Coordinates of C-alpha atoms in Angstrom, one line a residue:
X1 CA 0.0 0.0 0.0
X2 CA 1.2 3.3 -0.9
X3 CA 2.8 5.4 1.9
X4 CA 1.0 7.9 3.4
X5 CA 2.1 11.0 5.4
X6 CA -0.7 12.8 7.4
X7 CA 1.4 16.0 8.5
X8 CA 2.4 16.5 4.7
X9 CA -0.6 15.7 3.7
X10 CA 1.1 13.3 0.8
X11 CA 0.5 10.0 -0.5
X12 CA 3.9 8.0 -2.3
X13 CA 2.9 5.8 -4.9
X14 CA 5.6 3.7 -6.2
X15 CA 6.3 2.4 -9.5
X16 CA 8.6 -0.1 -10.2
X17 CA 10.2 -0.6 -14.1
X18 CA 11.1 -4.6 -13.9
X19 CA 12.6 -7.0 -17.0
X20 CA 15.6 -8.5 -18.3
X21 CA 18.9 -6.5 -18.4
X22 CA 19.6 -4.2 -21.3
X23 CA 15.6 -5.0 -22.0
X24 CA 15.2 -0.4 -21.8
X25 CA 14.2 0.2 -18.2
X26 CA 16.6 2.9 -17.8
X27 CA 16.0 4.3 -21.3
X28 CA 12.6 4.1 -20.3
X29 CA 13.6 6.6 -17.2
X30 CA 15.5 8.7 -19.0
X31 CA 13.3 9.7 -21.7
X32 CA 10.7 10.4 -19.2
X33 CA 13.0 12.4 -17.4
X34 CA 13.7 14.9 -20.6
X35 CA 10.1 15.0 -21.4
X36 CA 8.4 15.9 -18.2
X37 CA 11.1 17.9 -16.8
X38 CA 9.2 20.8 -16.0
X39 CA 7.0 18.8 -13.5
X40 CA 9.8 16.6 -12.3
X41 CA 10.3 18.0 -8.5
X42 CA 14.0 16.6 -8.4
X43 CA 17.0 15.6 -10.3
X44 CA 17.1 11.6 -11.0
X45 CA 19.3 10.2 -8.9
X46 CA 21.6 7.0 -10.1
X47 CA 22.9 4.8 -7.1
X48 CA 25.6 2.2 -7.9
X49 CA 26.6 -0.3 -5.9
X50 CA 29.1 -4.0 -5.4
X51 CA 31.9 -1.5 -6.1
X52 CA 30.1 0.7 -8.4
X53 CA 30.1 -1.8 -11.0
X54 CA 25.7 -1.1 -12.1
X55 CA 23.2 1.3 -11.1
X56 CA 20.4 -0.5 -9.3
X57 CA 18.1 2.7 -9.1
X58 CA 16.2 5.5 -10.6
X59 CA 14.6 8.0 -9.0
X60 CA 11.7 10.5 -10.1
X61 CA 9.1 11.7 -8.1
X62 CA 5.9 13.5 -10.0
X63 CA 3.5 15.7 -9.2
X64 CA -0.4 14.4 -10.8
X65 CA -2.3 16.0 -8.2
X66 CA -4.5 14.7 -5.2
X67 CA -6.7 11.9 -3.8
X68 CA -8.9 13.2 -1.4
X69 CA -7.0 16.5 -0.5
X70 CA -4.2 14.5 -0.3
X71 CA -0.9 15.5 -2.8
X72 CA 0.1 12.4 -4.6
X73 CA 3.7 11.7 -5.2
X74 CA 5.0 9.3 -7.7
X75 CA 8.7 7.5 -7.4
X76 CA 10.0 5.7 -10.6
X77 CA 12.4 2.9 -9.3
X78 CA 14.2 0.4 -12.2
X79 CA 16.0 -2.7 -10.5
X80 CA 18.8 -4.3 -12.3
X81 CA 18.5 -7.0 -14.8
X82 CA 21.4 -9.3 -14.1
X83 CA 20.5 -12.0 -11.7
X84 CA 23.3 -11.6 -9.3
X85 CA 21.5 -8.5 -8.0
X86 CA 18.2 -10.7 -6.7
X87 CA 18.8 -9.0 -3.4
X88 CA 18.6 -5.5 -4.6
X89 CA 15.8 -6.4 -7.0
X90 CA 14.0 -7.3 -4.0
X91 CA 14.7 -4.2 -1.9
X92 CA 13.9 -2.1 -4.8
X93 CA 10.2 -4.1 -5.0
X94 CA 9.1 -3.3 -1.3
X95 CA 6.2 -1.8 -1.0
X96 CA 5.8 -1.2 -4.7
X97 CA 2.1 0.0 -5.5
X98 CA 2.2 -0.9 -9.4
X99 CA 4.8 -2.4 -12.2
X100 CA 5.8 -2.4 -15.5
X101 CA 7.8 -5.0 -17.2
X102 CA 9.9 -4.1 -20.0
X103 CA 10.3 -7.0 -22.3
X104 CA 13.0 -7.3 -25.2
X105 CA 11.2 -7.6 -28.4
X106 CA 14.6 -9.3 -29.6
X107 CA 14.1 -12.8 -30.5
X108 CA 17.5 -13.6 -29.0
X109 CA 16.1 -12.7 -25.6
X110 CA 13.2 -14.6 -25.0
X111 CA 13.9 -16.9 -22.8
X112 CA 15.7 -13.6 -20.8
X113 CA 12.0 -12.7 -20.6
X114 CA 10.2 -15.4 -19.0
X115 CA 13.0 -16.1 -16.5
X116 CA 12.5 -12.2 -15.6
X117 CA 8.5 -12.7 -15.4
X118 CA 8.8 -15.8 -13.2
X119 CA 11.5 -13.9 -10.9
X120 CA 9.8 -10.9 -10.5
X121 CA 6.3 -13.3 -9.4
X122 CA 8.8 -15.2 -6.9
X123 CA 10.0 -11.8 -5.3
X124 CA 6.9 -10.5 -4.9
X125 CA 5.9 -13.9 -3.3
X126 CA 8.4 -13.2 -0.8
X127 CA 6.2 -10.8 0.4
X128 CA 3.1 -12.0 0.1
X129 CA 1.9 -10.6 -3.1
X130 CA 0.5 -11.5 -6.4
X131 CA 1.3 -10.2 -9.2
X132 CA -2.3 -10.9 -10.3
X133 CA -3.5 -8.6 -7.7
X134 CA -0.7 -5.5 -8.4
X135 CA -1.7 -2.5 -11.3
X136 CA 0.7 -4.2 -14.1
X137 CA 1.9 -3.1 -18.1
X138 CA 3.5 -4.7 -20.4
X139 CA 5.9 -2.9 -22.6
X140 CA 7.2 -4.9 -25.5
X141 CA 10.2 -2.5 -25.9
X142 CA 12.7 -2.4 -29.2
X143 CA 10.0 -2.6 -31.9
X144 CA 11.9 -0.2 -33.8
X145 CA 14.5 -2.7 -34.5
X146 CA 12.8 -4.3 -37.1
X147 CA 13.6 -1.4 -39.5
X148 CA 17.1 -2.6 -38.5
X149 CA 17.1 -6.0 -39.8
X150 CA 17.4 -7.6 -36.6
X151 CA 14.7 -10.7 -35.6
X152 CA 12.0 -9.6 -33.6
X153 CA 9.8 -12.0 -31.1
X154 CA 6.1 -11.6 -33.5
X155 CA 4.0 -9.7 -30.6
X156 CA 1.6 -13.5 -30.3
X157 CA 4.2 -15.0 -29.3
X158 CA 5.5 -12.4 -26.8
X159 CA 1.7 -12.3 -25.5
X160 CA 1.7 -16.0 -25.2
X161 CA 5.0 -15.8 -23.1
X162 CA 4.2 -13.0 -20.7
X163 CA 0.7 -12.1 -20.8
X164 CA -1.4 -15.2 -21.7
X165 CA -3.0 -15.5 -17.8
X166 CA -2.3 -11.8 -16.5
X167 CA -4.0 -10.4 -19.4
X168 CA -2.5 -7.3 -18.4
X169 CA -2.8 -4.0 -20.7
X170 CA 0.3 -3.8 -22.9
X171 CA 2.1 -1.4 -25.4
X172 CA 4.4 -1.9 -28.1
X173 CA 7.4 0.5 -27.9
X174 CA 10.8 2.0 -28.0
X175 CA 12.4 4.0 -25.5
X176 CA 15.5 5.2 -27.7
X177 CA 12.5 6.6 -30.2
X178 CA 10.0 7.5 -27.4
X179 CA 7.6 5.7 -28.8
X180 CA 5.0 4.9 -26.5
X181 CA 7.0 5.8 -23.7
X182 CA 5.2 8.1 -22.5
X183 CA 1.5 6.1 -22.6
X184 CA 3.2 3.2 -20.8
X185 CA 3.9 6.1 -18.1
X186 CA 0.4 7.2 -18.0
X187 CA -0.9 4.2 -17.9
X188 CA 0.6 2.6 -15.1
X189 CA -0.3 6.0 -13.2
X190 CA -3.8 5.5 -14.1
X191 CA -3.6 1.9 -12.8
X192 CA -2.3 2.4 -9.8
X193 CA -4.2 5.8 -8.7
X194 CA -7.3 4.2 -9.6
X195 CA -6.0 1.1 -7.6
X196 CA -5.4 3.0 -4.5
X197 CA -8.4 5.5 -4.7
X198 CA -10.6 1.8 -4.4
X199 CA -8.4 0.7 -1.2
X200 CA -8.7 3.9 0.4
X201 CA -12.2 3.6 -0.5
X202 CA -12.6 0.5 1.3
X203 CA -11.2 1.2 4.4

C-alpha cells in the first residue's frame, strides 16, 4: 500500500520498471526524465553499488495531483536486470504500489524474458503478493529494431510468453525513439491511482 504521510498531507505511490537487463528500463527513465522535466520536482538520482560496478536505481518523483485532499507523489524505481542482484531487486520491490515490465522484443532474448517474469512473481511472493492482484503493463520494448534488420519475437508469441494468464494491458514501444513511452507512463499511473483511490475507498 502506498505510503502515506498525514502531516504533509502526501500520498507516495511507487512504481517499479522490472525485465531483463539491457531489456530499456533505464531508457525508459531517462526519456521520461527529458520530457516531463518541468514537472519533475527533483533531479534523478543514479545509485551504484558492489563497487560501483551497475546502477540498481532510478529516481523520479511526479507531481499528478491529489486523492482526497491529499498531494500524490509518484517515485520511478528500475531494478537491475542481471540476476546476481536478486537481493537489490527485491529491496527495490518493497512496497511497490504498481509495475511495469519491459520485455525485449529481440528474438534472441526470449527466454531472458520469461526467466525475468517468473523472478519478479517469486519476489513478490516473498512478500506475500500476487502479481495478479498489483496495477501491471507490459511494454514490448525495441519494436523499432525491425527497420534494422534484426529478428523480432512476433507480438503472439510475446503475448503467449508473458501475458497469456495476467492479461494485463500492454504497449508496443521504443524507448531510444520514445515511442509509446510516454502512454506506458500514464498508464501505469492510471492503474495504480485508480487502484489505491478503491483501497482507500474500502477502508
Amino acid at each position: 500500500m502506498a505510503l502515506i504521510n498525514p502531516k504533509k498531507k502526501e500520498v507516495q505511490v511507487k512504481i517499479v520498471y522490472y525485465g531483463p537487463g539491457r531489456g530499456g528500463k533505464t531508457t525508459n527513465l531517462e526519456y521520461i526524465n527529458q520530457k516531463f522535466k518541468s514537472r519533475i520536482k527533483a533531479e534523478m538520482v543514479t545509485v551504484k553499488t558492489y563497487g560501483d560496478r551497475t546502477l540498481f536505481f532510478d529516481f523520479l518523483p511526479l507531481d499528478i495531483g491529489s486523492i482526497n485532499g491529499y498531494d500524490i507523489k509518484i517515485q520511478f524505481y528500475t531494478v537491475p536486470g542481471q540476476v546476481k542482484y536478486n537481493a537489490t531487486r527485491k529491496l527495490v520491490l518493497r512496497g511497490v504500489d504498481g509495475i511495469v515490465f519491459v520485455a525485449d522484443s529481440m528474438g534472441l532474448r526470449r527466454e531472458m524474458n520469461i526467466r525475468s517474469l517468473q523472478n519478479l512473481e517469486e519476489n513478490l511472493r516473498s512478500f506475500n503478493k500476487d502479481l495478479s492482484r498489483i496495477p501491471l503493463v507490459f511494454q514490448y520494448n525495441k519494436r523499432d529494431l525491425a527497420a534494422h534488420n534484426i529478428a523480432l519475437l512476433p507480438l503472439e508469441t510475446m503475448q503467449h510468453d508473458l501475458n497469456a494468464k495476467l492479461n494485463a494491458p500492454y504497449l508496443e514501444a521504443s524507448a531510444i525513439t520514445g515511442d509509446n513511452v510516454a502512454l506506458t507512463m500514464k498508464k501505469i499511473i492510471s492503474l495504480t491511482i485508480g487502484s489505491l483511490k478503491k483501497k482507500l475507498e474500502e477502508k
